Coordinates of C-alpha atoms and ligand atoms in Angstrom, one line a residue:
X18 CA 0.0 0.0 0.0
X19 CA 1.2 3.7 -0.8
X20 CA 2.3 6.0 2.3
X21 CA -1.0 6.9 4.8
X22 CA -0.5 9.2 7.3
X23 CA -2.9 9.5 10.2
X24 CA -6.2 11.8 9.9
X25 CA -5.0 14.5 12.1
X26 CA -2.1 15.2 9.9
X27 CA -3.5 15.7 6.8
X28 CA -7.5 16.7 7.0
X29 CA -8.9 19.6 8.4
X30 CA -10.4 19.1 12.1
X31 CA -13.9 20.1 10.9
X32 CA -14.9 16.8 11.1
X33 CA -13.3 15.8 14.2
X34 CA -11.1 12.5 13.9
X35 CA -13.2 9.4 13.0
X36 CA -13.2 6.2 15.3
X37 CA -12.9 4.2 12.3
X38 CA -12.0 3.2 8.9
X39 CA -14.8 1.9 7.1
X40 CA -13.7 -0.8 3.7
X41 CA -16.5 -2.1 2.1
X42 CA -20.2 -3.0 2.6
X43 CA -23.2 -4.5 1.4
X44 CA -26.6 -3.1 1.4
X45 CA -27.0 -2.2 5.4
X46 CA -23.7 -3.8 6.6
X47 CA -20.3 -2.3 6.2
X48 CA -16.9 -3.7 7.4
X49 CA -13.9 -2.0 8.9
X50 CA -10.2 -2.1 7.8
X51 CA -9.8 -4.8 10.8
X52 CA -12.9 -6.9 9.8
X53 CA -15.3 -6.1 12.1
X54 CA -19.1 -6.0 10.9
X55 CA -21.3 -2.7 11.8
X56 CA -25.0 -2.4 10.9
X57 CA -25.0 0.6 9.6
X58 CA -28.5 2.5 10.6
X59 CA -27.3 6.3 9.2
X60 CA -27.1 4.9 5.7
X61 CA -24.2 7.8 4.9
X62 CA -26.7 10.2 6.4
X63 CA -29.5 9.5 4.7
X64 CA -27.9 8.9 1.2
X65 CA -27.4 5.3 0.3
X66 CA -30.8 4.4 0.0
X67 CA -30.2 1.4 -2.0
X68 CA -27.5 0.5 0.8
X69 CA -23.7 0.0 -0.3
X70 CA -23.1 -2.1 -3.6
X71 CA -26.4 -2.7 -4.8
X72 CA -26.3 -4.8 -8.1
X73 CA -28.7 -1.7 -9.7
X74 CA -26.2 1.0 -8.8
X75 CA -23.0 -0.5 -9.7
X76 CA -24.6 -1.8 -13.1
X77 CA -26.2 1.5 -13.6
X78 CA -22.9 3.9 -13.3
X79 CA -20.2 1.1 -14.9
X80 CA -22.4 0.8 -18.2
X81 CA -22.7 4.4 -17.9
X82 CA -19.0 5.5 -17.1
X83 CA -18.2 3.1 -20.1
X84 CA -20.2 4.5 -22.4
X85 CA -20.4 8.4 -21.7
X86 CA -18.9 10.2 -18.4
X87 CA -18.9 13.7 -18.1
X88 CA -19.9 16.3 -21.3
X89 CA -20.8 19.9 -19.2
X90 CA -24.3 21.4 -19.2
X91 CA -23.3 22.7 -23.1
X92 CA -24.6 19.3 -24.7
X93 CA -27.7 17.1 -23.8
X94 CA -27.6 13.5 -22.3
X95 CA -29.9 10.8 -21.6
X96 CA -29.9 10.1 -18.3
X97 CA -30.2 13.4 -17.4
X98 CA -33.4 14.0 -19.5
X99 CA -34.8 10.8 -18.3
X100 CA -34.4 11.6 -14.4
X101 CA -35.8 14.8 -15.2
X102 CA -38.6 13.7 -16.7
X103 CA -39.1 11.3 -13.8
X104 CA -38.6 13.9 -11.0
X105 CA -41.6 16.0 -13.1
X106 CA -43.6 12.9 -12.7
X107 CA -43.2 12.0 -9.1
X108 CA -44.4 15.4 -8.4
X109 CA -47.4 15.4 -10.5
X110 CA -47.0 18.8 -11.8
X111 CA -46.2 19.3 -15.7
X112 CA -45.1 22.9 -15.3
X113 CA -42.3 21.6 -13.0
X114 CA -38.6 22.4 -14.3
X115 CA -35.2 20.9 -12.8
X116 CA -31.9 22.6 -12.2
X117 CA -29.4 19.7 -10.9
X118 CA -26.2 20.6 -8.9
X119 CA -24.1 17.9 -7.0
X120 CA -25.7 18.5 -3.3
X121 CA -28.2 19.9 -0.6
X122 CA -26.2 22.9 -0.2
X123 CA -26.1 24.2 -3.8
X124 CA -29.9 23.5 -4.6
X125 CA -30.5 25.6 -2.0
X126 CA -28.1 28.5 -3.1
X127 CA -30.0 28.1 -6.6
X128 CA -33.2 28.9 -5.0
X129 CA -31.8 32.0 -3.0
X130 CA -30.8 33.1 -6.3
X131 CA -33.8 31.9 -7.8
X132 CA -36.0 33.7 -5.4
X133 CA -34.0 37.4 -6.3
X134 CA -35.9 36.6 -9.5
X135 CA -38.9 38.1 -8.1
X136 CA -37.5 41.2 -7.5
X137 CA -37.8 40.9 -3.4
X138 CA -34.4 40.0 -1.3
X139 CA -36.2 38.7 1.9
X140 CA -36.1 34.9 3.0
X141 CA -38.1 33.5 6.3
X142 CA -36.8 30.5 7.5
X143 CA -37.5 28.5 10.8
X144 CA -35.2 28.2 14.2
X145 CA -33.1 25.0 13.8
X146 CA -33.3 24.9 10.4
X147 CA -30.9 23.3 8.4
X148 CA -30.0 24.1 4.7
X149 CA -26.2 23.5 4.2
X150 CA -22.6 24.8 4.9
X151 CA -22.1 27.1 1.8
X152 CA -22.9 31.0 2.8
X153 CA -26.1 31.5 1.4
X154 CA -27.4 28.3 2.4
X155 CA -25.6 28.7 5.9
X156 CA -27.6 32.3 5.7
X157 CA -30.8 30.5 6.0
X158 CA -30.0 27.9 8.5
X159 CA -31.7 28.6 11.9
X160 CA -28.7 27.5 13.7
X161 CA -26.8 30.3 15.3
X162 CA -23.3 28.1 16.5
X163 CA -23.6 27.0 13.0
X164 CA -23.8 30.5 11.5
X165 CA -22.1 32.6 14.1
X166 CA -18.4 32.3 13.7
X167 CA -18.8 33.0 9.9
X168 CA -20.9 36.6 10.1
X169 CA -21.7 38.8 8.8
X170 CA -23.6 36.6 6.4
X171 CA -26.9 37.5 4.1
X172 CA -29.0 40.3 5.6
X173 CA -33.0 40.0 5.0
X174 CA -33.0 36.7 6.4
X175 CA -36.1 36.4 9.2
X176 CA -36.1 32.9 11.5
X177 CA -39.0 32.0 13.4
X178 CA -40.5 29.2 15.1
X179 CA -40.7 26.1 13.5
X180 CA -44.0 24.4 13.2
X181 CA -45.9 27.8 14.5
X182 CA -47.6 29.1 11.8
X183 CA -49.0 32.4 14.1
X184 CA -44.6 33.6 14.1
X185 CA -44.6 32.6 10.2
X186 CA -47.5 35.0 10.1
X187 CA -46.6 38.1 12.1
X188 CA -43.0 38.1 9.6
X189 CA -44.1 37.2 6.3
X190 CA -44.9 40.1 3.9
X191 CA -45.6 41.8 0.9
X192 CA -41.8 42.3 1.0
X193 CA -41.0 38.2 1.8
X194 CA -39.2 36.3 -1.4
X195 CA -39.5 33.2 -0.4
X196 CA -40.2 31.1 3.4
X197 CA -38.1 28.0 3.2
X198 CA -38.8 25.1 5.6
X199 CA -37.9 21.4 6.2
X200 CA -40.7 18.8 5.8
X201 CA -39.0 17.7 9.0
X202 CA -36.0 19.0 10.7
X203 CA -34.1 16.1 9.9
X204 CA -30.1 17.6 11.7
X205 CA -32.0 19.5 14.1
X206 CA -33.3 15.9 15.7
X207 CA -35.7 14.6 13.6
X208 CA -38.6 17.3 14.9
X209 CA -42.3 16.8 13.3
X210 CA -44.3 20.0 13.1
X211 CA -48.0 19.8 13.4
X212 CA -50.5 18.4 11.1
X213 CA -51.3 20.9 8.8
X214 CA -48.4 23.5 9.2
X215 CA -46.9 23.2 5.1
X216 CA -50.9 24.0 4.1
X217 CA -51.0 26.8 6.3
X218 CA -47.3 28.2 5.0
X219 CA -48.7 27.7 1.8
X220 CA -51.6 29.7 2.9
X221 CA -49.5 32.7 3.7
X222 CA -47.3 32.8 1.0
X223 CA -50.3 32.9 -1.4
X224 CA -51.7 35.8 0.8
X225 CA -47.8 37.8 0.6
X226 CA -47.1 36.6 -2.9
X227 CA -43.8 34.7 -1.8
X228 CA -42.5 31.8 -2.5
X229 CA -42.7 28.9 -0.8
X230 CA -39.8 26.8 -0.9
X231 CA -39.5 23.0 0.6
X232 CA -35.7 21.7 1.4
X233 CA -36.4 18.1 1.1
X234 CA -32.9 17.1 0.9
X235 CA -33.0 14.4 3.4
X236 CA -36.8 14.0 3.5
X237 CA -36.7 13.1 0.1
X238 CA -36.3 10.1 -2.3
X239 CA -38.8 7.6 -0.7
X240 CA -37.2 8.6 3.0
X241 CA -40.2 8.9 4.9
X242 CA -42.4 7.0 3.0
X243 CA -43.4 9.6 0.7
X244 CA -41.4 10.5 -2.3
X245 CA -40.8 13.8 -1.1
X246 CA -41.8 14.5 2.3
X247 CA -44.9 16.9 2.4
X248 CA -47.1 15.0 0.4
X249 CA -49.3 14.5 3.2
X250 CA -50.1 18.2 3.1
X251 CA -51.5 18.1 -0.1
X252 CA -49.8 21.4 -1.3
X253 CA -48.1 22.1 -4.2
X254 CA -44.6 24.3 -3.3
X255 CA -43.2 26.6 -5.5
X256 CA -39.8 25.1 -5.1
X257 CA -38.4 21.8 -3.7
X258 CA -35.2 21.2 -3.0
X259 CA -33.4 17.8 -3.2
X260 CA -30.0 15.9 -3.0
X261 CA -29.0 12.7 -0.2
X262 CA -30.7 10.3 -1.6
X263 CA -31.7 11.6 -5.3
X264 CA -27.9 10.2 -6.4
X265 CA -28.6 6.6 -5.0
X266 CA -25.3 6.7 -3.0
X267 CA -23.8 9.1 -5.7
X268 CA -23.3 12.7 -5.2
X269 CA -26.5 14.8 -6.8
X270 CA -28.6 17.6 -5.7
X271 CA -31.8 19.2 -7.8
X272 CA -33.7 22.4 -7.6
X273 CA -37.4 21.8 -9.2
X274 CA -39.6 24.7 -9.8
X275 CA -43.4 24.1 -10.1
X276 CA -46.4 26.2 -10.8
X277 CA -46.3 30.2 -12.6
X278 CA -45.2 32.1 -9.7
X279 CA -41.8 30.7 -9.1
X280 CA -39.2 32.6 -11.7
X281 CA -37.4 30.9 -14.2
X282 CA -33.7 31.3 -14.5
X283 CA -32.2 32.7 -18.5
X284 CA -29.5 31.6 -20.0
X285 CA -26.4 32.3 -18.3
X286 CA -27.8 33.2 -15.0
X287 CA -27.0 30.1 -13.1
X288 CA -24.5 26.9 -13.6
X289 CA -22.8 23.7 -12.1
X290 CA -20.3 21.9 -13.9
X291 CA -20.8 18.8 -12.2
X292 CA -24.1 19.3 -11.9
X293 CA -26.7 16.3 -13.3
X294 CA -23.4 15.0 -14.8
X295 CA -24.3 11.4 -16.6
X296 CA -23.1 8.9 -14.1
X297 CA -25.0 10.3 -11.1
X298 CA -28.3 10.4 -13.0
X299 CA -27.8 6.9 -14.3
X300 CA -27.8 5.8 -10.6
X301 CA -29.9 7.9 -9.2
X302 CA -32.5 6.3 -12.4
X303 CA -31.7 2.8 -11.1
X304 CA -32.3 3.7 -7.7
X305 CA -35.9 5.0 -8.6
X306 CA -37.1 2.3 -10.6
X307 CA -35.4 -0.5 -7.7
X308 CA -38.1 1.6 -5.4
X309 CA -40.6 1.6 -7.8
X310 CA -40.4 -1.8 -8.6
X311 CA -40.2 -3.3 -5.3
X312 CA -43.2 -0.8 -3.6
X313 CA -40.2 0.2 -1.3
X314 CA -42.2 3.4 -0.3
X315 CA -45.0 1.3 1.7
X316 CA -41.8 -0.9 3.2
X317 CA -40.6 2.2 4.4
X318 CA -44.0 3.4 6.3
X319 CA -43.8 -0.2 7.9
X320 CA -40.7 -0.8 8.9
X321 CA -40.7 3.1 10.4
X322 CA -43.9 2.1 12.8
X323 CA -42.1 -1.5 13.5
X324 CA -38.8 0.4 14.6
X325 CA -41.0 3.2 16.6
X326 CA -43.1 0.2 18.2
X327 CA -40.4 -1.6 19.1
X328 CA -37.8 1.0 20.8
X329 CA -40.9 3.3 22.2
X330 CA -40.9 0.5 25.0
X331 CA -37.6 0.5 26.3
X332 CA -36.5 2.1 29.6
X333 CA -35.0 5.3 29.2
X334 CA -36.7 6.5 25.6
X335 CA -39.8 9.4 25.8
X336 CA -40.6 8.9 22.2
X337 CA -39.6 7.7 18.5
X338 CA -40.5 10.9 16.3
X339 CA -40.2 11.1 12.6
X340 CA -41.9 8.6 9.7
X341 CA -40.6 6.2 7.8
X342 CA -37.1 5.6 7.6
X343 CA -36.1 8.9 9.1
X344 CA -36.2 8.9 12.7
X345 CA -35.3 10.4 16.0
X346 CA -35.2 8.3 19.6
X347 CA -35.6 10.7 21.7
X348 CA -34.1 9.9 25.4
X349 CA -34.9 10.9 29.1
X350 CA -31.1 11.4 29.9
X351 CA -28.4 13.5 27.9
X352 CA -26.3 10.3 26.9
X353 CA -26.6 10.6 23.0
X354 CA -23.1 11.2 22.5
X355 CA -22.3 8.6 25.3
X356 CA -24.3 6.3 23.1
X357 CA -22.4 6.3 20.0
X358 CA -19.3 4.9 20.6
X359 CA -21.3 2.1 22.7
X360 CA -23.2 1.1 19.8
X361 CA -20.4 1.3 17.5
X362 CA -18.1 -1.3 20.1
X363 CA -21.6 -3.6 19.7
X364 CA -21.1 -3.2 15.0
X365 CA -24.0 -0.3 15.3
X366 CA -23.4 2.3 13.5
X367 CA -25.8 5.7 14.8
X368 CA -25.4 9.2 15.0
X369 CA -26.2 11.5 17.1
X370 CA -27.9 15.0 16.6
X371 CA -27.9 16.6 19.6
X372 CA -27.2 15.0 23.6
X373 CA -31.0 13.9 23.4
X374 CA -31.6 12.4 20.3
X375 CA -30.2 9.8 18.0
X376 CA -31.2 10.0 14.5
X377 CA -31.7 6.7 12.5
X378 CA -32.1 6.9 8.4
X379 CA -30.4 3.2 7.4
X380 CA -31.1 2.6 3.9
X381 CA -34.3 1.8 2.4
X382 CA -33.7 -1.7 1.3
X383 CA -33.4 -2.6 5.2
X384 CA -34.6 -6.1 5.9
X385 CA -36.9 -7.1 8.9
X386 CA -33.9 -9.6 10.2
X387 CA -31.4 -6.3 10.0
X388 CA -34.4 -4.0 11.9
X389 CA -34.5 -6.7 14.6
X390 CA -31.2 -6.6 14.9
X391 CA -31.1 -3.0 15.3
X392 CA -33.3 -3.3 18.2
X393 CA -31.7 -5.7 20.0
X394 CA -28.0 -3.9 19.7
X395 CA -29.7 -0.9 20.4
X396 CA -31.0 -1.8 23.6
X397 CA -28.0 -3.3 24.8
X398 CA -26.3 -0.1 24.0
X399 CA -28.8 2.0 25.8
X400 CA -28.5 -0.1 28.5
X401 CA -25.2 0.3 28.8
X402 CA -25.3 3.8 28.2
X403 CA -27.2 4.3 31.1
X404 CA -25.3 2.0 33.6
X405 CA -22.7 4.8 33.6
Ligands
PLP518 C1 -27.9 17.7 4.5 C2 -28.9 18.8 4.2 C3 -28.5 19.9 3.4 C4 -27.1 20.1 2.9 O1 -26.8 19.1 2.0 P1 -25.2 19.0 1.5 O2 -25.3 18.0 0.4 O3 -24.5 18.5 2.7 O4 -24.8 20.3 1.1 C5 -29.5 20.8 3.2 N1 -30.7 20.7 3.7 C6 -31.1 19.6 4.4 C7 -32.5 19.5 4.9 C8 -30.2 18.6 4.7 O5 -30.5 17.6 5.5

């Protein structure tokens, strides 16, 4: 093997140093560089949704890679047309339009830009919110540690409570651009707003003439059992925002306008290089029609109330919040972080959101065996956690 020097010496600490080197894995298990097995319930944080190696995937992007790899946004490809065309009809609408990019961050900066379109500069967005690291997308995330040590970022940018549409009221106005919420706040813990709060946002916006703008980066793809997240709400947003899972383990992120009132970019006024390149639109395609053809998306619903069922019982957990494969266990005690490494000693991998909560979002081709499992290792763990 070439030279390797140790983490510390040659990344930046953003990331803190990782407990371990991960090789090679199939669908929800992974190995380490000593052999040891993890279930791996984070599924790359919410992005492998076929799991690692799936047949689909690796067929999808070798045929592709060997026949066509990447051309720029100046020339046409198939792939690329073809997920389009199948974003457009997952959502149902025809006027819907796609701008890809390569992840969450940047299909959300394309939609700040996108909302200066309509002549209006301010953005509403909700407290513990989370959009991305770039600084426009970092602008809008409701996270002040997060945003703090990088200011002075965007001005016009409004945060208010999240899943309270009275705040969203008394701040949206005939000046707003665009509000721009999470389906769920998937980093901020996995929180659920009320029944009824995207119809109520999309309520005011229509009132103010803003956009509204859904950031279903990690809600989306089949995640929570829905393709996109706020289907439930039977609204139609002006924008949606996707990446995670669209790629199928690959890196891909897509802005989709829908309806008349959201603007329409012209020529010239917005790019990626990378963006929608062939290869990660071939597997994002495959990963699509595996969930299609397999009715993944009611799997999904189940296996979210099995887990939810299941570790709702044990000592020490208040609740399980969150639908379908993205979920939050949400603990009496602070031990989250105390948890991880626990879990990880027992070949569970989990993560953490905040000292409260641990977030689950394994892929979407999880089996029952692997779910049971999950539960078993994850009581143990919590057990443990708590013994001291
Ligand atoms: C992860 C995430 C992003 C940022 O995506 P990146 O690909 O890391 O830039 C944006 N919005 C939401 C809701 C996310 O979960």
């Amino acid at each position: 093997m070439r030279k390797i020097e140790p983490w510390q010496n040659v990344f930046q600490n953003n990331y803190g140093v990782p407990e371990i080197t991960l090789s090679h894995g199939t669908g929800v298990e992974v190995w380490d560089v000593e052999g040891n097995r993890y279930l791996d319930f984070l599924g790359g944080i919410a992005t492998n949704i076929l799991g690692h190696a799936h047949p689909e995937i690796i067929k999808a992007v070798s045929s592709q890679i060997a026949e066509l790899s990447h051309i720029s946004n100046l020339y046409a490809h198939l792939p690329g047309l073809e997920l389009a065309t199948r974003l457009k009809d997952l959502i149902g609408d025809p006027t819907a339009r796609v701008f890809f990019c390569n992840s969450g961050a940047e299909a959300n900066e394309a939609a700040i830009k996108l909302s200066r379109l309509t002549g209006r500069s301010k953005i509403v967005a909700a407290i513990g919110g989370f959009h991305g690291r770039t600084i426009g997308a970092l602008s809008i995330t409701g996270q002040e540690a997060k945003r703090e040590p990088f200011e002075p970022l965007l001005d016009d940018i409004d945060f208010v409570a999240y899943g309270q549409l009275e705040a969203m009221r008394d701040v949206v106005s005939s000046e707003t651009a665009m509000v721009i919420v999470e389906p769920i706040q998937g980093e901020n813990g996995v929180v659920v707003p009320p029944q009824g709060y995207l119809s109520g946002l999309r309520d005011i916006c229509d009132e103010h003439g803003a956009l509204l703008a859904i950031d279903a980066v990690q809600t989306g793809m089949g995640r929570t059992g829905e393709w996109f997240g706020f289907e439930g709400e039977g609204i139609m947003p002006d924008v949606v925002t996707l990446a995670k899972g669209l790629g199928g383990g690959l890196p891909l992120g897509a802005m989709i306008t829908l309806g008349k009132k959201a603007p329409a970019f012209k020529p010239g006024q917005h790019g990626s290089t990378f963006g929608g390149n062939p290869i990660s639109c071939a597997a994002a395609n495959a990963a699509i029609d595996y969930l299609i053809t397999h009715s993944l998306l009611s799997k999904v619903r189940d296996h979210g109330i099995g887990i939810k069922t299941a570790v709702e019982s044990m000592p020490g957990v208040i609740e399980v919040r969150g639908r379908g494969l993205l979920l939050g266990i949400v603990l009496q005690e602070p031990i989250a972080q105390k948890l991880i490494p626990i879990a990880t000693s027992r070949g569970l991998l989990l993560n953490a959101t905040n000292p409260h909560v641990i977030r689950l979002a394994p892929a979407l081709v999880v089996t029952q065996e692997q779910i049971d499992e999950f539960v078993s290792l994850f009581g143990q763990s919590l057990a443990e956690a708590q013994r001291g």
